[in-house]
Short mmCIF file of N, CA and C in Angstrom, two decimals:
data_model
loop_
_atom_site.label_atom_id
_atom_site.label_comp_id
_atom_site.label_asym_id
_atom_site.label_seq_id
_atom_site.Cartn_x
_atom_site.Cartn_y
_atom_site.Cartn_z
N UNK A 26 92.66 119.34 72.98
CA UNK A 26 91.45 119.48 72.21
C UNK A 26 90.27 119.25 73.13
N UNK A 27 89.27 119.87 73.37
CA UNK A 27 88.06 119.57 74.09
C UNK A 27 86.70 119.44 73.30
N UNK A 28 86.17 118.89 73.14
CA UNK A 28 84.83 118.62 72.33
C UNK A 28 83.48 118.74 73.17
N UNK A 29 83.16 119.35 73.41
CA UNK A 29 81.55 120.67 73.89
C UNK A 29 80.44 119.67 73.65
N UNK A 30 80.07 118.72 72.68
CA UNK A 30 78.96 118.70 72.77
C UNK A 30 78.68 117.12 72.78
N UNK A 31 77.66 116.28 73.00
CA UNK A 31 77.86 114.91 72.89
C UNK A 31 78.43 114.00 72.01
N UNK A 32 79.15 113.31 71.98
CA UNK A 32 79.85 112.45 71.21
C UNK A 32 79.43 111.20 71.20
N UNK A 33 79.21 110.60 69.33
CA UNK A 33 79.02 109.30 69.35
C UNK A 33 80.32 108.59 68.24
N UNK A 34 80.62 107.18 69.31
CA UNK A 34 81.68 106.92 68.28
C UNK A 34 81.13 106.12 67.41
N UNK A 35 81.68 106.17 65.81
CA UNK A 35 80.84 105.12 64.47
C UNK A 35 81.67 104.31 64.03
N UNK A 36 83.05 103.87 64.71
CA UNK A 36 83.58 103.10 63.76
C UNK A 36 84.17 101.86 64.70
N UNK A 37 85.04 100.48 64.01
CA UNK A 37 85.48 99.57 65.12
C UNK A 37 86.76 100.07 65.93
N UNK A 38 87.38 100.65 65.92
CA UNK A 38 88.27 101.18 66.72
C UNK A 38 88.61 102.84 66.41
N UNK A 39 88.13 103.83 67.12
CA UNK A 39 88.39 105.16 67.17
C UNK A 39 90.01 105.43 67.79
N UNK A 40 90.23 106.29 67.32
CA UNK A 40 91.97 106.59 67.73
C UNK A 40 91.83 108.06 67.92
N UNK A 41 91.88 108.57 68.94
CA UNK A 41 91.82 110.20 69.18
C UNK A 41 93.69 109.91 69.35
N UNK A 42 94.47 110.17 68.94
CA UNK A 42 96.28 111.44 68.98
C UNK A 42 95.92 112.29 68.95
N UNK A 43 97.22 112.40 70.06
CA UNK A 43 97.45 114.42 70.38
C UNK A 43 97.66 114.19 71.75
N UNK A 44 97.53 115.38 72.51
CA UNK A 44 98.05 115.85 73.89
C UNK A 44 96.91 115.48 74.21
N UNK A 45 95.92 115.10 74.13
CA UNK A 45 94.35 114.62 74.67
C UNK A 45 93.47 114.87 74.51
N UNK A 46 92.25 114.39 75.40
CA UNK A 46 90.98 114.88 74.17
C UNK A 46 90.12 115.37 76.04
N UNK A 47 89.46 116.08 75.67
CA UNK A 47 88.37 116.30 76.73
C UNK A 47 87.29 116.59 76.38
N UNK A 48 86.66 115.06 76.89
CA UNK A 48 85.46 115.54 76.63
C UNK A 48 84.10 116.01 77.48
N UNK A 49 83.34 117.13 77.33
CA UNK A 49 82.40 117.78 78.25
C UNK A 49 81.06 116.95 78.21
N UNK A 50 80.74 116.82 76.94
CA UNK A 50 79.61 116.07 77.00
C UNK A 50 79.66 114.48 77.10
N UNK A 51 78.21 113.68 76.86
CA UNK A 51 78.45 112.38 76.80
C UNK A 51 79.19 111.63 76.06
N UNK A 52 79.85 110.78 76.04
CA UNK A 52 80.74 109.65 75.00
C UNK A 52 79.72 108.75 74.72
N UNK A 53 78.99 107.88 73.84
CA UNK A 53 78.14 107.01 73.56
C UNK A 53 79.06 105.96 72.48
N UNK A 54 79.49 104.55 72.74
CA UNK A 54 80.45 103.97 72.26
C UNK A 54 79.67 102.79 70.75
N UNK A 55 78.86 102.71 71.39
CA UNK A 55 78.00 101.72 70.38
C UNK A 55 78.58 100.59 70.27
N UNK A 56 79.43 100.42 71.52
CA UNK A 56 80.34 98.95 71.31
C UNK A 56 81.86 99.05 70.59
N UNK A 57 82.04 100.38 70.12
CA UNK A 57 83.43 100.74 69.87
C UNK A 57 84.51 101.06 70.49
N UNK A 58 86.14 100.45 70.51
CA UNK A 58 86.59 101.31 71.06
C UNK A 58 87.14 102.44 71.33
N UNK A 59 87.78 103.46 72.35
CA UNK A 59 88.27 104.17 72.36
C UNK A 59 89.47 104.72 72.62
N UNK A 60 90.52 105.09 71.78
CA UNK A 60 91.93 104.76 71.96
C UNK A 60 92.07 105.96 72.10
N UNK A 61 93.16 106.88 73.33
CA UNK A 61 93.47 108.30 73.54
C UNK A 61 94.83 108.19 73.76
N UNK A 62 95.95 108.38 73.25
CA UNK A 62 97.15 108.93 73.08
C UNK A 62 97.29 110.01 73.76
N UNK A 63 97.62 110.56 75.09
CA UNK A 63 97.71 111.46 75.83
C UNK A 63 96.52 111.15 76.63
N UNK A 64 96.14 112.25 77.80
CA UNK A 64 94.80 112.48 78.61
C UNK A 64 93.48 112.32 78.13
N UNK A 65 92.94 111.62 79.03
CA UNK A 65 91.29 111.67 78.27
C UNK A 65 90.85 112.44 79.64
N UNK A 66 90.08 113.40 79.13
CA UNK A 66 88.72 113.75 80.01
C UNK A 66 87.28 113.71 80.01
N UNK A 67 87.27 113.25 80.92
CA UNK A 67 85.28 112.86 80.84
C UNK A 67 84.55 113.39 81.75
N UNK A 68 83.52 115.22 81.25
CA UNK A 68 83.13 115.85 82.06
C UNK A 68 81.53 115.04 81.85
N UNK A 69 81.08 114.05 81.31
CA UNK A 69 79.69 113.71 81.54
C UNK A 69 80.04 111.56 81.19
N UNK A 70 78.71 111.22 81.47
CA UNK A 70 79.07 109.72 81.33
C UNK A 70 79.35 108.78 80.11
N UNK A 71 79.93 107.92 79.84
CA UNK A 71 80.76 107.64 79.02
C UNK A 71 80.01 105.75 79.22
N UNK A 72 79.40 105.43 77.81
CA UNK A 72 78.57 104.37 78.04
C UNK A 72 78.64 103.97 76.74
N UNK A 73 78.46 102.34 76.94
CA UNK A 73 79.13 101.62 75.40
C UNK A 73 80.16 101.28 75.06
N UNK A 74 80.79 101.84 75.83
CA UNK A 74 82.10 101.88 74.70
C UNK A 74 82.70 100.53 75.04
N UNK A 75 83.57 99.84 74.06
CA UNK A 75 84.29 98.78 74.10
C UNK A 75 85.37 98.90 75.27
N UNK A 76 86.37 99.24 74.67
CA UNK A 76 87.95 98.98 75.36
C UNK A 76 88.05 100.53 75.29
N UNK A 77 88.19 101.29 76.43
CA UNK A 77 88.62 102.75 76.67
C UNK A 77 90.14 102.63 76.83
N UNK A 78 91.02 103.07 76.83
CA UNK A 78 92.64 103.35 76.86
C UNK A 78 93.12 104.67 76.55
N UNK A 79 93.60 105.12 77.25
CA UNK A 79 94.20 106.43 77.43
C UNK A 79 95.59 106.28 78.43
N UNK A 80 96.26 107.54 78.25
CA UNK A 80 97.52 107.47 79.27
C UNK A 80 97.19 107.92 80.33
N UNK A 81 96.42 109.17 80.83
CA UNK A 81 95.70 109.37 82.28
C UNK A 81 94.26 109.66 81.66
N UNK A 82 93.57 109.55 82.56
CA UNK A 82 92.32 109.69 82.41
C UNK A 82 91.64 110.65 83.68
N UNK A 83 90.66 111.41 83.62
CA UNK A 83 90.35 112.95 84.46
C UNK A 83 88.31 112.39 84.80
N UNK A 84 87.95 111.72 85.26
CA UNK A 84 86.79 111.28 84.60
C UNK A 84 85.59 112.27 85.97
N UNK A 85 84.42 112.71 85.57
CA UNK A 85 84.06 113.73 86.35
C UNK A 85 82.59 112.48 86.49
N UNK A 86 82.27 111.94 86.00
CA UNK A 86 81.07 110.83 85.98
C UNK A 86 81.50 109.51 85.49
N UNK A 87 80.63 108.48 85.06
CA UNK A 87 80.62 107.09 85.26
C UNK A 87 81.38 106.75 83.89
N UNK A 88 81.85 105.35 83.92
CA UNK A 88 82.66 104.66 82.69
C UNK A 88 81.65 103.58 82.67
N UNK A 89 81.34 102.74 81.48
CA UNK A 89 80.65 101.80 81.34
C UNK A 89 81.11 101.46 80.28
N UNK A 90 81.82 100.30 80.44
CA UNK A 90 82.90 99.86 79.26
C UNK A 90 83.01 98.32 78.89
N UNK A 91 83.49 97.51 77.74
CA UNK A 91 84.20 96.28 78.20
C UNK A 91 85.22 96.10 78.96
N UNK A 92 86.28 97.39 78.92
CA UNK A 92 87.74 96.91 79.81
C UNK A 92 87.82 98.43 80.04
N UNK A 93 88.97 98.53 80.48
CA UNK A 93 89.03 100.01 80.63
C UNK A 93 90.88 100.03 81.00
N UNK A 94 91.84 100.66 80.35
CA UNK A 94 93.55 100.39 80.85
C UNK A 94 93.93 101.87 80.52
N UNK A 95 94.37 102.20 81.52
CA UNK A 95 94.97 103.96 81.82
C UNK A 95 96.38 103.20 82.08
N UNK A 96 97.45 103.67 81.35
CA UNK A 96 98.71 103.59 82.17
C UNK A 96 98.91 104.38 82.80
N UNK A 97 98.89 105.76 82.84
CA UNK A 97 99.20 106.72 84.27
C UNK A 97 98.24 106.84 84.90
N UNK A 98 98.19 107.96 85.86
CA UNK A 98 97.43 108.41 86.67
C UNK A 98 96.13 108.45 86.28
N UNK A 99 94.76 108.26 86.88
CA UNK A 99 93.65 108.65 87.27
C UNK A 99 92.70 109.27 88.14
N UNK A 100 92.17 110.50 87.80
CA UNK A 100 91.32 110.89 88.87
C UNK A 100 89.79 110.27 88.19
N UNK A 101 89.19 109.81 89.52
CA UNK A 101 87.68 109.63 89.62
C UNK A 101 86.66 110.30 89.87
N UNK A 102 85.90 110.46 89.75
CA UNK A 102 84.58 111.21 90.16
C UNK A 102 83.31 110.17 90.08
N UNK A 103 83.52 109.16 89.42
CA UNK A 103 82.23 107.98 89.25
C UNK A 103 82.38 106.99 89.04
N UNK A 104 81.28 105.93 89.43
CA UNK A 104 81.48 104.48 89.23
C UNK A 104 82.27 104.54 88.10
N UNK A 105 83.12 103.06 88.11
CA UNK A 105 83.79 102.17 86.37
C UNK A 105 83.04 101.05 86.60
N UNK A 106 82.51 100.70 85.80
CA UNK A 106 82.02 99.52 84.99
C UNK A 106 82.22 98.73 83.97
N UNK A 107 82.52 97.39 84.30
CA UNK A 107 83.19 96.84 83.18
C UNK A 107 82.71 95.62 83.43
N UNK A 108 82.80 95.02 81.88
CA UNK A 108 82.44 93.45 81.66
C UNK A 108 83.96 92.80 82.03
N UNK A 109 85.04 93.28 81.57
CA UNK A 109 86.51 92.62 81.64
C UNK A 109 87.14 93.35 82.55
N UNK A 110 88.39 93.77 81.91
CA UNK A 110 89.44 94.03 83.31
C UNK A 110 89.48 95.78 83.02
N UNK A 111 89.92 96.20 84.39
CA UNK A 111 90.21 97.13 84.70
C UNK A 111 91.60 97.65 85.16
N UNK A 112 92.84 98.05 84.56
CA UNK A 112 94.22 98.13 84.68
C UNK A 112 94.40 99.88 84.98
N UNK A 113 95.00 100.24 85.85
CA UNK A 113 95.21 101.44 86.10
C UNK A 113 96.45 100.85 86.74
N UNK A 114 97.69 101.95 85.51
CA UNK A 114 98.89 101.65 85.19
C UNK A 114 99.62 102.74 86.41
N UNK A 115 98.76 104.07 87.29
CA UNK A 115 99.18 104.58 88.17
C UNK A 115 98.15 104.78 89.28
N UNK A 116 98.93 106.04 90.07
CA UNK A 116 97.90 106.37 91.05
C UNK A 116 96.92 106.31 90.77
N UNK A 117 95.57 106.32 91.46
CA UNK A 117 94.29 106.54 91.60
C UNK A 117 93.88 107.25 92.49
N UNK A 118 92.98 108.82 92.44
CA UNK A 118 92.71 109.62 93.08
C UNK A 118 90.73 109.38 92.81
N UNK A 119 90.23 109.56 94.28
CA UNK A 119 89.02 109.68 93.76
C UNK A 119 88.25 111.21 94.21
N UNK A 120 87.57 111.50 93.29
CA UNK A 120 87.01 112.83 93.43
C UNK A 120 85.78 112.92 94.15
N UNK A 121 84.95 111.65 94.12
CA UNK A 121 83.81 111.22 94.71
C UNK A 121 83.83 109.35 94.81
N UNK A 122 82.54 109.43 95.90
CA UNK A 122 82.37 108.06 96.23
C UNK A 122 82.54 107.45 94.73
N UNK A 123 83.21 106.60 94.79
CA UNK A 123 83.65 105.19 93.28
C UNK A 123 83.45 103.65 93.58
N UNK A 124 82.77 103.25 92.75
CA UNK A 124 82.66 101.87 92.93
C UNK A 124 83.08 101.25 91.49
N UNK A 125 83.99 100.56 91.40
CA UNK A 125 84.86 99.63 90.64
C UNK A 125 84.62 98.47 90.66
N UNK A 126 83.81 97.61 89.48
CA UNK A 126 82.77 96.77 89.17
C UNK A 126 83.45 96.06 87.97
N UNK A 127 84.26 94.87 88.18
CA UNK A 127 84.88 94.25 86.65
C UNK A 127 85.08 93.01 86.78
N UNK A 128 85.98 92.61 85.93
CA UNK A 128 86.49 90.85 85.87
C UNK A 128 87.00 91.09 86.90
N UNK A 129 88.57 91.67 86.71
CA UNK A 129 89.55 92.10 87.32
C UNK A 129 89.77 93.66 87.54
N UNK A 130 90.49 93.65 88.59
CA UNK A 130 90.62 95.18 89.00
C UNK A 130 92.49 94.98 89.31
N UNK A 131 93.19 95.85 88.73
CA UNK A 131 94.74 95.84 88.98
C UNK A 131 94.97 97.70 88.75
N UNK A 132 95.49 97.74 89.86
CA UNK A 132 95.87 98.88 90.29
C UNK A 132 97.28 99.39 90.79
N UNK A 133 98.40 99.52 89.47
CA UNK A 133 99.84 99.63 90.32
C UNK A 133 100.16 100.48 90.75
N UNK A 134 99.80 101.50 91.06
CA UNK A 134 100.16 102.70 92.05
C UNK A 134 99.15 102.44 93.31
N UNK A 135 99.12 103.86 93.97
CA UNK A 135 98.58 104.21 95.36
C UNK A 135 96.61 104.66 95.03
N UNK A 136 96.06 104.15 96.01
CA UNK A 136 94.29 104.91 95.57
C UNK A 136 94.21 105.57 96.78
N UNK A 137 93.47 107.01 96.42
CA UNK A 137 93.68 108.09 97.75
C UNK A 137 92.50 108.54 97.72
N UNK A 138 92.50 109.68 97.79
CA UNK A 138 91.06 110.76 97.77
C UNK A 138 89.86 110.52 99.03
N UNK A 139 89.43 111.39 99.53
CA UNK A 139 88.56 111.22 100.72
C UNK A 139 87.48 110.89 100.55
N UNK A 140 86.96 110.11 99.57
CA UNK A 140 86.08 109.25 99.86
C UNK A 140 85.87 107.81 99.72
N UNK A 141 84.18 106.91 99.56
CA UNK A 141 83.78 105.64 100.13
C UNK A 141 84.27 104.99 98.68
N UNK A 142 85.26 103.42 98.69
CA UNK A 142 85.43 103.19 97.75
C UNK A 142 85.13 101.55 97.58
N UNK A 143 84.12 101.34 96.63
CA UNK A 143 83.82 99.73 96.86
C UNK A 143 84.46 99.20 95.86
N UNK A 144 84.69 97.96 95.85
CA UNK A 144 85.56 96.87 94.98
C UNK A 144 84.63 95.90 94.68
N UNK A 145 84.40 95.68 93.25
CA UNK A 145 83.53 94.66 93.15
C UNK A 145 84.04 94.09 91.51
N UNK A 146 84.81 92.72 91.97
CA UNK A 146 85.41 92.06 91.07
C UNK A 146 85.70 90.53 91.37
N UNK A 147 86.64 89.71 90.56
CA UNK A 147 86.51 88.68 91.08
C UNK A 147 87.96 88.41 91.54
N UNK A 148 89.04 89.45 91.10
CA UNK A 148 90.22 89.52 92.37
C UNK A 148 90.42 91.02 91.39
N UNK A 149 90.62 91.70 93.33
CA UNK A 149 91.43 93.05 93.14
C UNK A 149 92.89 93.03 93.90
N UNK A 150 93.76 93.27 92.57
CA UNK A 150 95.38 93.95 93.33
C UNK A 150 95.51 95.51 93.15
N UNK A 151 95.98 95.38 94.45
CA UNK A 151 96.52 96.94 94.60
C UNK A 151 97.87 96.80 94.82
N UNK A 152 99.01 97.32 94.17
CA UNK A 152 100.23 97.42 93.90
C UNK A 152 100.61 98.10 95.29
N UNK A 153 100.35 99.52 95.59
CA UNK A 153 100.89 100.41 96.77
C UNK A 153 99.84 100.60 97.22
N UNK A 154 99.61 101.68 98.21
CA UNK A 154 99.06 101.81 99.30
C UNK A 154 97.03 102.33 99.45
N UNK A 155 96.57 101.90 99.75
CA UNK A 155 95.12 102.37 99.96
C UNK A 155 94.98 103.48 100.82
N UNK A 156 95.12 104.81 100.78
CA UNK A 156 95.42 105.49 101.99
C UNK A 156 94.94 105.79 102.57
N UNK A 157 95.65 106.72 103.80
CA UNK A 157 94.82 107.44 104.80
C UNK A 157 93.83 108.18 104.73
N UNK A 158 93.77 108.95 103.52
CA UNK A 158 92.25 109.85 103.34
C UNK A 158 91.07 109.08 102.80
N UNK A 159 90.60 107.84 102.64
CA UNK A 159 89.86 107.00 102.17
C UNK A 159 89.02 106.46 103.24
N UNK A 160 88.17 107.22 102.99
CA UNK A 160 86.75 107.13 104.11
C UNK A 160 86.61 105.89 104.44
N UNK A 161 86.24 105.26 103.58
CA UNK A 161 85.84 103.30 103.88
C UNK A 161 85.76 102.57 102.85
N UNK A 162 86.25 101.25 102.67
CA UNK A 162 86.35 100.75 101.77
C UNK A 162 85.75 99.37 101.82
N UNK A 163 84.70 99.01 101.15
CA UNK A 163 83.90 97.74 100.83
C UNK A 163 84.23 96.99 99.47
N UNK A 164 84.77 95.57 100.32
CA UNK A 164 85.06 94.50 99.49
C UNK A 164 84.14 93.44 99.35
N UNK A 165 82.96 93.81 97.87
CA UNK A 165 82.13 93.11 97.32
C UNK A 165 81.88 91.87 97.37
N UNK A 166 82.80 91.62 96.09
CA UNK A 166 82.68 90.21 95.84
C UNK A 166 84.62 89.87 95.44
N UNK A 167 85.20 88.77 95.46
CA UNK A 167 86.53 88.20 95.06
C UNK A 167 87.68 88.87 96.34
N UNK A 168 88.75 88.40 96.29
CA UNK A 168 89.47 88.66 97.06
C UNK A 168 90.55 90.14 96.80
N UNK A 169 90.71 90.92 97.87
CA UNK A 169 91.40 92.07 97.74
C UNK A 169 92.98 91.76 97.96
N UNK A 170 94.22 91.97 97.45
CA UNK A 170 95.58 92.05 97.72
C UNK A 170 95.84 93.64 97.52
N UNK A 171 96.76 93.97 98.64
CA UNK A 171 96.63 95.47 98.65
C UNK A 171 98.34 95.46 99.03
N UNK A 172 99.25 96.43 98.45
CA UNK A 172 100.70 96.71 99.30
C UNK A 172 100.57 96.69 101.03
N UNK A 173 99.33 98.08 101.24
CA UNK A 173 99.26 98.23 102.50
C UNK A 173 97.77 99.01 102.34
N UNK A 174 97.15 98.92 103.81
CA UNK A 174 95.50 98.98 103.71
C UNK A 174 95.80 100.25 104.75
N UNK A 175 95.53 101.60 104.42
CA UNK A 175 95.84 102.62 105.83
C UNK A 175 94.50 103.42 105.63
N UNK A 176 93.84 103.16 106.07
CA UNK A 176 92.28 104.45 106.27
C UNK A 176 91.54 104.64 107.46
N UNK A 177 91.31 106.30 106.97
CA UNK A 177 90.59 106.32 107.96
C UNK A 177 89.53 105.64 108.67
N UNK A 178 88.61 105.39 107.87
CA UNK A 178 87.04 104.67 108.17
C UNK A 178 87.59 102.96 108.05
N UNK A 179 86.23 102.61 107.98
CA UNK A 179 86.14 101.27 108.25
C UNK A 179 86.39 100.10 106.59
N UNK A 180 86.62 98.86 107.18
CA UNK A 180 86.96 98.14 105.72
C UNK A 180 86.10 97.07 105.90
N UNK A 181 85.38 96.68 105.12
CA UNK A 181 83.80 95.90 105.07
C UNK A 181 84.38 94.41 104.08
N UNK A 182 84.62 93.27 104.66
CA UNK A 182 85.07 92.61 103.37
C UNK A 182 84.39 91.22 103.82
N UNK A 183 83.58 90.37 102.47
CA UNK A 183 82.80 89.26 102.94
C UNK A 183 84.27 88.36 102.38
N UNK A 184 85.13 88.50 101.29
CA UNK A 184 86.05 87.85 100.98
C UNK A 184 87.48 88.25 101.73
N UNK A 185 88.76 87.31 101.51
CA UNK A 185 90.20 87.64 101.64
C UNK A 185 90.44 89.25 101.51
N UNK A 186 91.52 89.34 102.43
CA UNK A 186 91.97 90.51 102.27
C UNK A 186 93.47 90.14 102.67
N UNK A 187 94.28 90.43 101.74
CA UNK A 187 95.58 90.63 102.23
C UNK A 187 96.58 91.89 101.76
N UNK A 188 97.32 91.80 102.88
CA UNK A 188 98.56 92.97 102.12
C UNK A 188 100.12 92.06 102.04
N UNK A 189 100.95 93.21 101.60
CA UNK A 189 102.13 92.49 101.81
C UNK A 189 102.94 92.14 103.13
N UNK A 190 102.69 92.65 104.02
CA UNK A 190 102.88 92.14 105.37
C UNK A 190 101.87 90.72 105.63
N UNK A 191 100.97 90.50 104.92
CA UNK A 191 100.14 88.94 105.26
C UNK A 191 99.37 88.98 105.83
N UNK A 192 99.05 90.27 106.55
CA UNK A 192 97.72 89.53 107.40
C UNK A 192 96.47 90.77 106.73
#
């Protein structure tokens, strides 16, 4: 299902079922959340909203949320913003520079995509690998745990950084 034109949600918990929802225009949450049963897509920015959850998420601009939990895959294209946690249940691909801004940041798959990716939380895990096509990666604020740290560019960190090898 794709929905064309801006969207506002009116109630305390919205439930989009089905194979997914895509949406082109803005999402405006009013503090509600948003529950997606299959794919969510977000071709414009997505602001307000409570607790976003979907099974993958396609996002082409920014999230501005209380929490935000994808169990599969995600592609990025824009900052996430969050007051609470941020759970991405798979890979993470980014489409453009992303900066990931929460309580917590937990990430059990791999984060790829060729570009700059900042971390700004008060601990980020990364389950598997940060990879090789990942321009540079800046660690904000809290400590980073990563499987394994492999990029091209440079890694900027005022806090801890570890992987599973330890250092």
């Amino acid at each position: 299902e794709s929905l064309g034109a801006n969207v506002t949600l009116t109630g305390a918990d919205t439930d989009a079922d089905g194979e997914g929802i895509n949406f082109t225009g803005t999402v405006t949450g009013g503090g509600n959340d948003l529950t997606i049963v299959g794919g969510a897509g977000f071709g414009d920015a997505v602001s307000g909203v409570g607790a976003v959850s979907a099974d993958t998420v396609d996002s082409e601009s920014t999230i501005a949320a209380t929490s935000v939990n994808v169990t599969g895959v995600s592609e990025l294209g824009g900052n996430v913003t969050t007051t609470g946690d941020q759970d991405f249940g798979g890979n993470v691909t980014l489409t453009a520079d992303v900066e990931l801004d929460g309580s917590t940041i937990d990430v059990t798959g791999n984060v790829s995509g060729p570009h700059n990716l900042v971390l700004d939380s008060n601990t980020t895990d990364v389950s598997g690998t940060i990879g090789t096509d990942i321009a540079n990666v800046t660690v904000e604020t809290g400590p980073l745990t990563a499987g394994t740290i492999d990029i091209t560019g440079n890694l900027d960190a005022d806090q801890n950084v570890t992987t599973d090898t330890g250092s």
